[in-house]
Amino acid sequence: MAEKKDYTTVEHKKPYRYEEDGLHVTRGCGWSAPGCHLGCGVLLYTDDDGKLVKVEGDPENPFNQGRLCVRCLDLPEVVYSPDRILHPLKRDPKNRGKNQWEQIGWDEALDEIAGKILAAKEEYGPESVAFYSGTGRDIGQYITRLCWGFNSPNFVFMMSGQSCYSPRVAGCFSTSGSFWVGDYAQQFPDRYDNPQWERPDLIVIWGNNPVVSNSDGLYGHWVVDCMKRGTKAIVVDPRLTWLAARAELFLQIRPGTDGALALGMVNYLVENSLYDREFVDLWCYGFEELAERARDYPLDEVAEITEIPAEEIAAAARRIGAAERAILQWGVAIDQIKETIPTAQAVLSLFEITGNIGKPGTMQQPASILNYAAGWGSEFLTPEQEAKRIGQEAHPLIKMGFQECVTDDYIRCLETGEPYPIKVAWMQTTNPLACTGVDAKRTLAAHMNIDTIVCVDLFMTPTAMALADYFLPACTYAERNGLRIGDGAQRAETINKAIEPLGESRSDMQITLDIGKRISPEAWPWETVEDMYSDILEETGHSFEEMQELAPGYPPFDYCMHEKGLLRTDGNPGFQTATGRIELWSTLYNSLGLDPLPSYEEPVPSPRSTPELAEEYPLVLTTGARVWSMFHSEHRQIPRLRALHPEPLVYVNPNTAARHGVKDGDWVWLENQHGRCKRQVCETPIVNERTVSTDHAWWRPEAPCELDEGLYDLWDLTVENLLSYDCGTSGFGANYKNTICKMYPAGEGE
């Protein structure tokens, strides 16, 4: 039984279903599919024929306060897209990569899939079945339960080094016992008017563009809300973003050198006694060791490494040291560095030694239900099976409560069959060939060794077309009920069905329940998904049906929890670590043979680590530039969203473009020692002359779809061609956002 907590709910003016201007309105939350990480409050408008006609932001929802991006506003075009797959499909495995599908009934499809999963378990063990999830939304927890309920240890996020969110979560838990998010009053229904909250003096936006890319439960406009109230900003980014142009300081960093910058700033804070001595003395462990390590990073050397002037680094450090209340708003750029663990440790230490932990307007431990960083259903995974999780022997940090395989080791397992073969793969809400998986052709070849592959999605994707033997159609959030929980959300929301599912599509949760009952019924005791949601919501004291009227629900929250014994399981003051303190020198890392202190390792390749290679590939390439109208590899087939960003772009300084003989709108190839991809030039001064920046996850749904016809132009367009599987020492992190390349015009007809 879950421990009941005193949740606060919102008093709404209207029920969650009501009538307005001749339309039926359903209040709820928009998460996925499609969607991003947020779960904004939405109003879904339907007509008398049950058709979704428009979407608006819910002004009564404290999270987004009525604000929405174009992806939510354009939901009707997604729902009624002629490209949606609306019936289960099947094809002969010998026809992988060919558009030769046949329609199949749900029961027949699920029975066949379950038969293959159970047969693999019988012959090769449950570890021979792998369960894949994509970017964290409201589906990952159900897939972990599907995986662990089956007693398979192989939950897969097909990204080298798990380089999205998980590294920062792992690092934070390892050194302080908790993940940390900025305090934007998101834990209070009355938000900025709550008397306990205090406005941060400073927000340091590091490797994140929050008004476009919302991570860790953050709604990016909260940063703007705080700035309107007087908060100042520092931005660390290779690109001059909208927020950087409005910041007090903009540090235009060379991609991948964040660890050096952070340690240089730590050194400056210590040398100039700008840290919080009282907080360090009371709550930090290993300060002297950190200070000694940081002495290896004097400002002049750090300036040379990062390409940021020394005086700007010093000014930023002074500003952090002087702030009464400061927030670190960091993003996946920290995760997408090969040695992400020591980098994240260095960056966070700036805010730890300045005492920006636990106080109003600083960093807080987020409360959540089913935090998807930890997954759901681990009680079903036996210790014997957990020990078989791929990659943890070589990377022992993965053993310490983190849920995923090490993808780099998993690829080698698919290629070699060692330590055992993978016979069945269940892929849900993921498109690794076009998005997460580097070296797409290697990823494709490795997966061809799997006997049976199932894909669950809304649309046909390059991954499904190339690899799937079964395609199961999911529905949008307008067509289903669900929950928005986890991911630092600090609230419980309900996703409320407004229309009937199109065709035979089913919700992702219904699909996991249906297959779960067939392969591990003990883990799936519920008759309906709504019964399952009510069990998950038990700690709120409300059923799913009750929460539909009351959501969002907010769990109890306290500031300075480390002082009150609210962070440790033993009830003592302090942090949930071996020493009871924030470990600037990590006892856990030391016990695992990792460096206990933060450090910096020059990216490979780079202008400094591989100067000879850089002569051939003189540009620093950073990938993953986010855009308003698309989320990773999604939305390419939605006309209005595609029209806002119709082609893959490379952002090039005008002087750089001129030197390379190209101009705005030209098509070019980006190439390095691993491969090449095609891009359209966007001349802009937001990047410096040494750096180019590009979108990720590109494919063209309108292009020929079959594998031997180019697979939606994937081989030409995916920037992952320029990246390789090469994770960090800990098993976390990979260089997605920092490599080198050359640029040259595409030939006629290319």
XYZ file of C-alpha atoms in Angstrom:
750
model
C 0.000 0.000 0.000
C 1.329 3.420 -0.929
C 1.726 5.889 1.899
C -1.013 8.507 1.667
C 0.206 12.073 1.352
C -1.621 15.313 1.855
C -2.002 16.422 -1.753
C -3.281 19.900 -2.588
C -5.529 20.174 -5.627
C -6.734 23.057 -7.758
C -10.207 24.507 -7.340
C -11.552 24.760 -10.883
C -14.354 27.038 -12.006
C -15.804 24.333 -14.254
C -15.868 20.520 -14.305
C -13.361 18.770 -16.490
C -16.014 18.366 -19.157
C -18.261 21.313 -20.034
C -19.924 23.135 -22.923
C -18.788 26.428 -24.440
C -19.946 28.248 -27.566
C -21.642 25.163 -28.933
C -18.574 22.957 -28.466
C -17.732 20.258 -25.950
C -14.626 21.057 -23.904
C -12.435 18.500 -22.120
C -9.904 19.873 -19.668
C -6.782 17.791 -19.281
C -3.090 17.493 -19.894
C -1.217 17.019 -23.157
C 1.746 14.710 -22.907
C 2.073 12.099 -25.609
C 1.755 10.988 -28.211
C 2.774 13.293 -29.814
C 4.317 15.712 -27.361
C 7.386 16.781 -25.491
C 8.489 16.350 -21.878
C 6.054 18.744 -20.263
C 2.395 17.813 -20.023
C 0.861 21.255 -20.381
C -2.691 21.988 -19.306
C -4.918 21.889 -22.388
C -8.537 22.447 -23.376
C -9.658 20.057 -26.125
C -12.664 21.298 -28.133
C -14.892 18.796 -29.958
C -18.033 19.214 -32.031
C -21.295 17.266 -31.931
C -19.837 14.699 -34.322
C -17.067 13.920 -31.836
C -14.357 15.552 -33.930
C -11.473 17.431 -32.352
C -11.657 20.935 -33.819
C -9.154 22.958 -31.795
C -6.804 22.968 -28.807
C -6.141 25.848 -26.430
C -4.053 26.286 -23.315
C -5.884 25.984 -20.001
C -5.543 29.323 -18.172
C -6.569 27.650 -14.897
C -3.666 25.201 -15.011
C -0.850 26.564 -12.793
C 1.820 24.777 -14.829
C 1.601 26.615 -18.156
C -1.109 29.153 -17.267
C -2.745 28.937 -20.674
C 0.426 29.118 -22.760
C 1.017 26.513 -25.473
C 3.493 25.914 -28.256
C 2.596 25.242 -31.861
C 2.842 21.462 -31.456
C -0.111 21.358 -29.061
C -2.065 23.961 -31.005
C -1.725 21.844 -34.152
C -2.833 18.586 -32.528
C -5.946 18.210 -34.746
C -3.708 18.008 -37.816
C -1.762 15.192 -36.144
C -4.893 13.320 -35.062
C -6.415 13.387 -38.541
C -3.223 12.985 -40.526
C -3.710 10.651 -43.504
C -0.278 9.196 -42.696
C -1.320 7.709 -39.348
C -1.279 3.931 -39.072
C -4.687 2.912 -37.718
C -4.599 -0.907 -37.820
C -2.101 -3.531 -36.616
C 0.262 -4.636 -39.370
C 2.443 -7.680 -39.940
C 5.015 -8.747 -42.499
C 7.304 -11.687 -43.116
C 10.744 -11.074 -41.530
C 12.375 -11.811 -44.880
C 10.656 -8.651 -46.182
C 12.142 -6.277 -43.617
C 12.845 -2.954 -45.267
C 10.091 -3.491 -47.848
C 6.690 -1.854 -47.768
C 4.951 -5.229 -47.814
C 2.552 -5.213 -44.875
C -0.690 -7.017 -44.259
C -3.407 -5.914 -41.856
C -3.964 -8.167 -38.859
C -6.406 -8.169 -35.931
C -5.323 -7.072 -32.476
C -5.896 -10.419 -30.766
C -4.108 -12.292 -33.513
C -1.190 -9.858 -33.428
C -0.841 -9.865 -29.651
C -1.201 -13.639 -29.405
C 1.494 -14.171 -32.041
C 3.834 -11.648 -30.425
C 3.266 -13.141 -26.976
C 3.945 -16.602 -28.373
C 7.292 -15.499 -29.770
C 8.244 -13.725 -26.528
C 7.351 -16.739 -24.399
C 9.118 -19.130 -26.779
C 12.302 -17.048 -26.528
C 12.004 -17.096 -22.736
C 11.603 -20.859 -22.723
C 14.609 -21.516 -24.942
C 17.000 -18.656 -24.141
C 15.733 -17.118 -20.893
C 13.822 -13.882 -20.306
C 17.009 -11.875 -20.839
C 16.741 -12.715 -24.559
C 13.811 -10.289 -24.844
C 14.653 -6.568 -24.785
C 12.202 -3.731 -24.246
C 12.974 -0.324 -25.791
C 11.731 3.120 -24.834
C 12.423 6.499 -26.375
C 12.613 9.930 -24.789
C 11.046 10.143 -21.346
C 7.356 10.930 -21.397
C 4.423 9.073 -19.906
C 5.227 5.708 -21.488
C 8.656 4.792 -20.129
C 7.434 3.595 -16.732
C 4.969 1.185 -18.303
C 7.693 -0.241 -20.531
C 9.993 -0.821 -17.549
C 7.148 -2.723 -15.890
C 6.645 -4.728 -19.086
C 10.366 -5.525 -19.083
C 10.896 -6.269 -15.402
C 7.504 -7.932 -14.966
C 8.709 -10.417 -17.573
C 11.947 -10.803 -15.544
C 14.115 -9.393 -18.310
C 16.928 -7.073 -17.177
C 17.249 -5.488 -20.600
C 15.432 -2.172 -20.674
C 16.992 -0.301 -23.586
C 17.317 3.388 -24.377
C 19.102 3.277 -27.708
C 21.477 6.171 -27.139
C 25.202 5.857 -26.699
C 26.002 6.434 -23.029
C 22.285 6.941 -22.226
C 23.128 10.542 -23.028
C 19.864 12.258 -22.176
C 18.794 13.128 -18.607
C 19.966 9.837 -17.051
C 23.622 10.911 -16.678
C 22.720 14.030 -14.688
C 20.239 12.058 -12.595
C 22.840 9.362 -11.921
C 25.468 11.939 -11.045
C 23.202 13.881 -8.705
C 22.005 10.789 -6.851
C 25.551 9.451 -6.580
C 26.937 12.595 -4.944
C 23.946 14.083 -3.105
C 21.223 11.432 -2.916
C 18.758 13.351 -5.075
C 18.194 14.953 -8.428
C 17.879 18.753 -8.301
C 15.725 21.158 -10.277
C 15.354 24.918 -10.187
C 12.725 26.515 -7.940
C 10.270 28.403 -10.134
C 7.417 27.971 -7.616
C 6.153 25.055 -9.738
C 5.417 23.073 -6.559
C 2.719 25.539 -5.465
C -0.758 25.871 -7.020
C -0.597 29.639 -6.462
C 2.861 29.759 -8.022
C 4.702 33.086 -7.733
C 2.143 34.448 -5.272
C 2.973 31.783 -2.700
C 4.454 33.533 0.349
C 7.116 30.837 0.870
C 8.660 31.334 -2.568
C 11.411 33.853 -3.207
C 12.500 35.010 -6.626
C 15.956 33.766 -7.636
C 18.530 36.500 -8.075
C 20.261 34.596 -10.837
C 19.539 31.783 -13.287
C 22.527 30.177 -14.987
C 21.286 28.585 -18.204
C 23.928 26.011 -19.071
C 23.642 23.856 -22.172
C 19.893 24.407 -22.444
C 17.601 26.607 -24.512
C 14.551 26.432 -22.256
C 12.097 28.513 -24.246
C 12.415 25.956 -27.067
C 13.602 22.788 -25.317
C 11.961 22.005 -21.999
C 13.841 19.506 -19.841
C 13.485 18.078 -16.344
C 9.839 19.117 -15.910
C 10.666 22.750 -16.660
C 8.310 24.987 -18.629
C 10.785 27.311 -20.324
C 8.705 30.446 -19.985
C 9.177 30.252 -16.214
C 12.692 31.582 -16.804
C 11.153 34.555 -18.605
C 8.592 34.949 -15.792
C 11.428 35.242 -13.277
C 13.389 37.639 -15.476
C 10.322 39.873 -15.718
C 10.337 39.902 -11.917
C 13.964 41.011 -11.788
C 16.016 37.816 -12.032
C 19.258 38.129 -14.000
C 20.602 35.433 -16.300
C 23.928 34.002 -17.381
C 23.885 31.789 -20.475
C 26.559 29.202 -21.343
C 26.002 28.053 -24.922
C 27.830 27.801 -28.264
C 24.914 29.706 -29.832
C 23.564 33.161 -29.107
C 20.030 32.091 -28.194
C 17.062 34.377 -27.578
C 17.724 34.188 -23.829
C 21.459 34.687 -24.292
C 20.734 37.961 -26.069
C 18.846 39.089 -22.961
C 21.309 37.765 -20.396
C 23.621 39.727 -18.150
C 26.498 37.554 -19.395
C 26.779 35.245 -22.383
C 29.649 32.738 -22.338
C 30.024 31.387 -25.879
C 31.694 28.110 -25.071
C 33.506 25.713 -27.352
C 31.277 22.619 -27.357
C 32.364 19.890 -24.957
C 34.572 22.009 -22.687
C 31.979 22.562 -19.946
C 33.944 20.647 -17.312
C 36.969 22.896 -17.710
C 34.789 26.007 -17.479
C 33.092 24.792 -14.299
C 36.355 23.856 -12.604
C 37.893 27.191 -13.562
C 34.948 28.953 -11.958
C 35.209 26.766 -8.841
C 38.870 27.703 -8.594
C 38.032 31.403 -8.881
C 35.316 31.143 -6.210
C 37.672 29.383 -3.791
C 40.662 31.655 -4.437
C 38.521 34.741 -3.860
C 36.547 33.312 -0.897
C 33.254 33.722 -2.760
C 31.776 30.417 -1.644
C 29.353 29.858 1.270
C 31.664 28.801 4.103
C 28.848 27.960 6.504
C 27.026 25.697 4.038
C 30.270 24.007 3.021
C 31.310 23.404 6.642
C 27.909 22.021 7.649
C 26.748 20.118 4.596
C 29.618 19.351 2.192
C 32.233 16.605 2.224
C 35.555 16.836 0.378
C 35.771 20.588 -0.110
C 39.535 20.759 0.357
C 40.052 17.989 -2.183
C 37.780 19.792 -4.655
C 39.670 23.038 -4.111
C 42.970 21.283 -4.761
C 41.656 19.702 -7.982
C 40.292 23.051 -9.158
C 43.726 24.656 -8.764
C 44.699 22.739 -11.911
C 42.330 25.013 -13.858
C 43.595 28.606 -13.708
C 41.566 31.153 -15.644
C 44.081 31.745 -18.427
C 44.275 28.033 -19.221
C 40.508 27.610 -18.993
C 40.039 30.575 -21.317
C 42.312 28.912 -23.867
C 40.438 25.599 -23.601
C 36.907 26.998 -23.706
C 37.593 29.965 -26.014
C 35.837 32.251 -23.516
C 37.780 35.343 -22.393
C 39.176 34.982 -18.867
C 37.531 38.204 -17.699
C 34.097 36.873 -18.732
C 34.672 33.626 -16.819
C 35.703 35.608 -13.739
C 32.677 37.887 -14.046
C 30.317 34.903 -14.218
C 31.950 33.260 -11.198
C 31.699 36.499 -9.199
C 28.047 36.815 -10.136
C 27.286 33.281 -8.926
C 29.214 33.867 -5.717
C 27.399 37.137 -5.009
C 23.869 35.822 -5.621
C 21.692 35.229 -2.559
C 19.635 32.725 -4.537
C 20.814 31.093 -7.764
C 19.447 28.370 -10.023
C 21.298 26.061 -12.399
C 19.135 25.462 -15.463
C 21.115 22.788 -17.260
C 20.264 20.567 -20.185
C 21.299 17.576 -22.243
C 24.440 19.311 -23.497
C 25.984 18.175 -20.198
C 24.758 14.603 -20.754
C 26.107 14.567 -24.312
C 29.748 14.791 -23.330
C 31.655 11.515 -23.156
C 32.865 12.111 -19.595
C 29.495 13.484 -18.505
C 29.698 12.258 -14.899
C 32.731 14.363 -13.858
C 31.424 17.244 -15.992
C 28.034 17.270 -14.273
C 29.776 16.921 -10.900
C 31.865 20.008 -11.668
C 28.945 22.120 -12.890
C 26.675 21.251 -9.955
C 29.470 21.848 -7.432
C 29.346 25.554 -8.296
C 25.867 25.716 -6.818
C 26.634 23.373 -3.934
C 29.608 25.310 -2.577
C 27.683 28.576 -2.901
C 24.830 27.151 -0.791
C 22.196 27.214 -3.512
C 20.568 24.008 -2.333
C 17.202 23.757 -0.587
C 16.545 27.453 0.030
C 13.665 29.253 -1.718
C 14.681 30.343 -5.189
C 17.535 27.816 -5.484
C 17.802 24.100 -6.323
C 15.147 21.748 -4.950
C 14.554 18.010 -4.796
C 11.521 17.338 -7.033
C 8.676 15.235 -5.715
C 7.063 12.882 -8.215
C 5.077 9.679 -8.574
C 6.822 6.915 -10.547
C 9.926 8.930 -11.273
C 10.814 7.462 -14.635
C 14.521 7.683 -13.950
C 13.962 4.771 -11.548
C 11.268 2.970 -13.529
C 8.332 0.905 -12.277
C 8.046 -2.778 -11.510
C 11.536 -3.566 -10.267
C 10.122 -5.877 -7.583
C 9.479 -8.476 -10.301
C 13.092 -8.601 -11.476
C 14.990 -11.292 -9.584
C 18.573 -10.649 -8.438
C 19.768 -13.456 -10.696
C 18.243 -11.783 -13.732
C 19.293 -8.276 -12.705
C 22.887 -9.529 -12.687
C 22.530 -10.289 -16.412
C 21.802 -6.697 -17.420
C 24.064 -5.900 -20.360
C 26.934 -3.541 -19.645
C 26.934 -3.384 -15.877
C 29.976 -5.574 -15.342
C 32.146 -3.221 -17.383
C 30.410 -0.140 -15.971
C 29.580 -0.754 -12.287
C 27.896 2.634 -11.747
C 25.010 1.223 -13.806
C 24.463 -1.327 -11.017
C 23.665 1.362 -8.483
C 19.910 1.607 -9.020
C 19.920 2.865 -12.605
C 17.569 1.126 -14.959
C 19.034 0.885 -18.450
C 21.460 -1.350 -20.296
C 24.655 0.264 -21.480
C 23.721 0.847 -25.116
C 27.290 0.618 -26.413
C 27.659 -2.850 -24.887
C 24.166 -3.782 -26.052
C 25.081 -3.059 -29.699
C 28.088 -5.361 -29.352
C 25.779 -7.995 -27.843
C 23.505 -7.804 -30.893
C 26.530 -8.122 -33.186
C 28.243 -11.006 -31.406
C 25.548 -12.840 -29.444
C 27.679 -12.398 -26.313
C 27.030 -12.762 -23.434
C 23.768 -14.156 -24.855
C 21.567 -13.599 -27.904
C 18.691 -11.136 -28.096
C 15.828 -12.880 -29.882
C 12.900 -10.449 -29.519
C 12.810 -6.641 -29.305
C 9.759 -4.625 -28.228
C 10.212 -1.007 -29.424
C 7.715 1.532 -28.136
C 7.829 5.321 -28.577
C 11.290 5.147 -30.102
C 12.897 5.636 -33.505
C 16.576 4.784 -32.970
C 17.645 4.624 -36.607
C 16.599 8.237 -37.179
C 17.199 9.729 -33.767
C 19.018 8.289 -30.768
C 21.206 5.589 -32.256
C 24.504 6.824 -33.693
C 26.069 5.202 -36.773
C 22.678 4.326 -38.248
C 23.947 1.661 -40.644
C 25.744 -0.172 -37.850
C 22.611 0.103 -35.714
C 20.539 -1.321 -38.566
C 22.889 -4.233 -39.209
C 23.049 -5.140 -35.523
C 19.261 -5.204 -35.199
C 18.879 -7.422 -38.245
C 20.221 -10.206 -35.992
C 17.071 -10.108 -33.855
C 14.467 -12.710 -34.853
C 11.323 -10.722 -34.007
C 10.890 -6.954 -33.698
C 7.708 -5.148 -32.691
C 7.236 -1.382 -33.120
C 4.518 0.676 -31.445
C 3.960 4.157 -32.873
C 1.510 6.587 -34.479
C 3.266 6.799 -37.828
C 5.491 4.594 -39.894
C 9.100 5.542 -39.093
C 12.452 4.628 -40.647
C 13.061 2.224 -37.764
C 9.713 0.488 -38.200
C 9.998 0.316 -41.987
C 13.501 -1.119 -41.840
C 13.134 -3.518 -38.936
C 9.636 -4.250 -37.666
C 7.841 -7.555 -38.155
C 4.770 -6.214 -36.348
C 3.531 -2.621 -36.180
C 1.007 -1.760 -33.456
C -0.799 1.597 -33.849
C -0.868 3.938 -30.862
C -3.318 6.799 -30.437
C -2.809 10.444 -29.494
C -3.442 11.894 -26.054
C -6.741 13.343 -27.303
C -7.965 9.759 -27.786
C -7.125 8.285 -24.395
C -6.945 8.631 -20.640
C -3.648 8.750 -18.821
C -1.389 10.352 -16.229
C 1.309 12.974 -16.259
C 3.680 12.157 -13.417
C 7.421 11.930 -12.849
C 10.282 13.899 -14.435
C 10.525 16.583 -11.782
C 6.919 17.540 -12.468
C 6.022 18.029 -8.780
C 2.372 17.476 -9.612
C -0.091 14.775 -10.686
C -2.071 15.507 -13.845
C -4.627 13.480 -15.745
C -4.797 13.066 -19.500
C -8.501 13.027 -20.331
C -9.975 11.403 -23.393
C -11.866 13.845 -25.632
C -12.547 11.738 -28.742
C -12.778 8.072 -29.644
C -9.585 6.489 -30.995
C -9.336 6.591 -34.759
C -9.467 3.252 -36.527
C -8.187 0.485 -34.284
C -5.491 2.548 -32.573
C -5.018 1.986 -28.848
C -3.284 3.910 -26.107
C 0.297 2.946 -25.320
C -0.825 1.985 -21.822
C -3.629 -0.224 -23.126
C -1.142 -1.930 -25.429
C 1.294 -2.629 -22.570
C -1.569 -3.904 -20.409
C -2.807 -6.153 -23.218
C 0.583 -7.692 -23.979
C 1.553 -7.739 -20.289
C -1.435 -9.899 -19.409
C -0.261 -12.402 -21.990
C 3.433 -12.616 -21.038
C 3.490 -11.816 -17.283
C -0.077 -11.635 -15.930
C 1.066 -11.389 -12.299
C 2.549 -7.980 -13.054
C -0.623 -6.728 -14.752
C -3.563 -7.499 -12.417
C -5.823 -4.669 -13.582
C -8.898 -5.052 -15.741
C -8.701 -1.545 -17.188
C -6.053 1.116 -17.571
C -8.165 3.378 -15.357
C -7.888 0.792 -12.545
C -4.122 0.832 -13.085
C -4.040 4.639 -12.909
C -6.019 4.604 -9.659
C -3.454 2.260 -8.109
C -0.622 4.533 -9.214
C -2.442 7.543 -7.724
C -3.092 5.782 -4.418
C -0.706 8.026 -2.483
C -2.773 11.059 -3.482
C -5.847 9.665 -1.714
C -7.842 9.973 -4.922
C -8.925 7.566 -7.636
C -8.204 8.352 -11.267
C -11.806 9.400 -11.794
C -11.635 11.764 -8.827
C -8.316 13.200 -9.950
C -9.792 13.957 -13.377
C -11.896 16.627 -11.669
C -9.242 17.790 -9.183
C -5.960 17.738 -11.105
C -3.337 18.975 -10.900
C -2.558 17.563 -7.480
C 0.481 18.760 -5.546
C 2.327 16.647 -2.964
C 3.536 18.200 0.296
C 6.626 20.337 -0.113
C 9.167 21.809 2.281
C 12.194 24.021 1.856
C 15.562 23.167 3.442
C 14.604 19.529 3.755
C 18.192 18.537 4.487
C 18.007 20.540 7.718
C 14.770 18.833 8.803
C 15.658 15.187 8.252
C 13.360 14.914 5.228
C 15.910 13.689 2.692
C 17.355 10.693 4.535
C 15.583 7.381 5.070
C 16.872 7.300 8.655
C 15.195 10.640 9.424
C 18.434 12.401 10.355
C 19.430 15.797 8.986
C 21.595 15.721 5.904
C 21.632 14.095 2.483
C 21.094 10.479 1.435
C 24.785 9.665 0.974
C 27.284 7.549 2.889
C 28.609 10.632 4.691
C 25.227 12.329 5.092
C 26.618 15.317 3.195
C 26.855 16.505 -0.368
C 29.919 14.643 -1.545
C 32.190 16.916 -3.513
C 34.619 13.998 -3.195
C 32.375 11.018 -3.935
C 32.725 7.960 -1.740
C 30.541 6.039 -4.196
C 32.671 6.871 -7.231
C 35.785 6.001 -5.256
C 34.363 2.598 -4.272
C 33.594 1.855 -7.940
C 37.083 2.740 -9.144
C 35.990 6.055 -10.660
C 37.639 9.388 -9.984
C 35.927 10.731 -6.846
C 36.472 14.340 -7.956
C 35.249 16.272 -10.989
C 37.671 16.521 -13.868
C 37.913 17.588 -17.482
C 38.808 15.440 -20.458
C 39.313 17.050 -23.854
C 36.788 15.673 -26.382
C 38.103 13.290 -29.017
C 38.243 14.324 -31.787
C 38.706 18.073 -31.329
C 41.041 20.840 -32.487
C 43.174 20.295 -29.357
C 43.141 16.501 -28.976
C 43.523 15.616 -32.658
C 45.175 18.622 -34.372
C 46.228 16.633 -37.452
C 42.669 15.396 -37.998
C 41.359 18.910 -37.401
C 43.399 20.142 -40.345
C 41.156 18.044 -42.586
C 38.026 18.704 -40.507
C 38.492 22.285 -39.263
C 34.982 23.073 -37.996
C 33.626 22.195 -34.561
C 30.203 20.591 -35.029
C 27.493 20.681 -32.386
C 24.256 18.790 -33.028
C 20.733 18.679 -31.683
C 19.612 22.265 -32.274
C 15.972 22.292 -31.156
C 13.161 23.850 -33.176
C 9.684 24.984 -32.167
C 7.643 22.832 -34.514
C 9.249 19.418 -34.086
C 10.171 17.093 -31.263
C 13.174 14.915 -32.073
C 12.195 12.791 -35.117
C 8.457 13.533 -34.837
C 6.159 15.872 -36.826
C 8.000 15.649 -40.151
C 4.756 14.607 -41.896
C 2.520 17.322 -40.394
C 2.149 20.051 -43.079
C 1.818 23.164 -40.918
C 4.555 22.087 -38.528
C 6.859 21.054 -41.367
C 6.238 24.380 -43.111
C 7.779 26.179 -40.139
C 11.027 24.225 -40.574
C 10.864 22.359 -43.886
C 14.474 21.184 -44.235
C 17.434 20.187 -42.045
C 19.574 23.251 -41.430
C 23.180 23.922 -40.545
C 23.728 27.252 -38.817
C 26.885 28.881 -40.184
C 28.539 32.199 -39.424
C 28.453 34.411 -42.574
C 32.255 34.710 -42.603
C 32.592 30.940 -42.413
C 30.083 30.498 -45.224
C 32.001 32.929 -47.412
C 35.298 31.103 -46.798
C 33.651 27.834 -47.851
C 32.079 29.321 -50.959
C 28.476 28.802 -49.840
C 25.613 31.099 -49.002
C 22.254 31.102 -47.258
C 19.966 28.417 -48.728
C 22.728 26.376 -50.387
C 22.894 22.628 -49.816
C 26.133 21.331 -48.350
C 27.655 18.147 -47.043
C 28.991 17.950 -43.490
C 31.614 15.223 -43.333
C 34.143 13.718 -40.947
C 36.035 10.473 -40.542
C 32.822 8.557 -39.747
C 30.491 9.720 -42.511
C 28.547 12.618 -43.903
C 25.086 14.230 -43.997
C 23.395 16.815 -46.171
C 22.182 20.163 -44.842
C 20.817 23.492 -46.032
C 22.876 26.509 -44.990
C 21.362 29.093 -42.662
C 23.762 32.028 -42.414
C 23.604 33.556 -38.946
C 25.910 35.388 -36.527
C 24.587 33.369 -33.558
C 27.495 30.917 -33.975
C 31.141 31.919 -34.112
C 33.385 31.356 -37.106
C 34.848 28.108 -35.755
C 31.562 26.358 -34.931
C 28.617 25.070 -36.957
C 25.377 23.866 -35.398
C 22.780 21.555 -36.876
C 19.411 19.894 -36.291
C 19.208 16.204 -35.459
C 16.851 13.293 -36.216
C 16.051 14.217 -39.828
C 14.229 12.060 -42.358
C 11.620 12.810 -45.038
C 8.330 10.879 -44.758
C 7.501 11.942 -48.330
C 10.628 10.264 -49.755
C 10.762 6.640 -51.000
C 10.345 4.469 -47.936
C 11.944 1.133 -48.715
C 15.400 0.278 -47.436
C 16.936 -0.149 -50.885
C 15.417 3.201 -51.976
C 17.063 5.266 -49.250
C 14.703 4.719 -46.302
C 13.011 8.146 -46.356
C 16.343 9.813 -47.319
C 17.685 8.785 -43.916
C 21.177 7.874 -45.097
C 21.684 11.320 -46.610
C 20.090 13.352 -43.833
C 20.895 11.864 -40.445
C 23.697 13.696 -38.648
C 24.189 10.525 -36.620
C 26.306 9.383 -39.612
C 29.065 11.572 -38.156
C 28.903 10.023 -34.656
C 30.015 6.699 -33.187
C 29.232 4.450 -30.234
C 31.786 5.490 -27.613
C 30.453 5.976 -24.087
C 32.227 7.386 -21.054
C 34.210 5.485 -18.441
C 31.159 5.240 -16.182
C 28.898 3.930 -18.959
C 27.168 7.307 -19.107
C 27.767 10.051 -21.673
C 28.886 10.263 -25.300
C 30.043 13.056 -27.595
C 26.829 13.852 -29.440
C 27.258 17.617 -29.271
C 30.963 18.009 -29.877
C 32.881 16.640 -32.824
C 34.644 18.054 -35.882
C 33.752 18.188 -39.562
C 34.367 19.828 -42.893
C 31.712 21.493 -45.066
C 31.520 21.591 -48.826
C 28.830 22.281 -51.454
C 26.554 19.447 -52.532
C 26.952 18.563 -56.181
C 24.226 19.008 -58.747
C 21.582 16.339 -58.256
C 22.910 15.269 -54.861
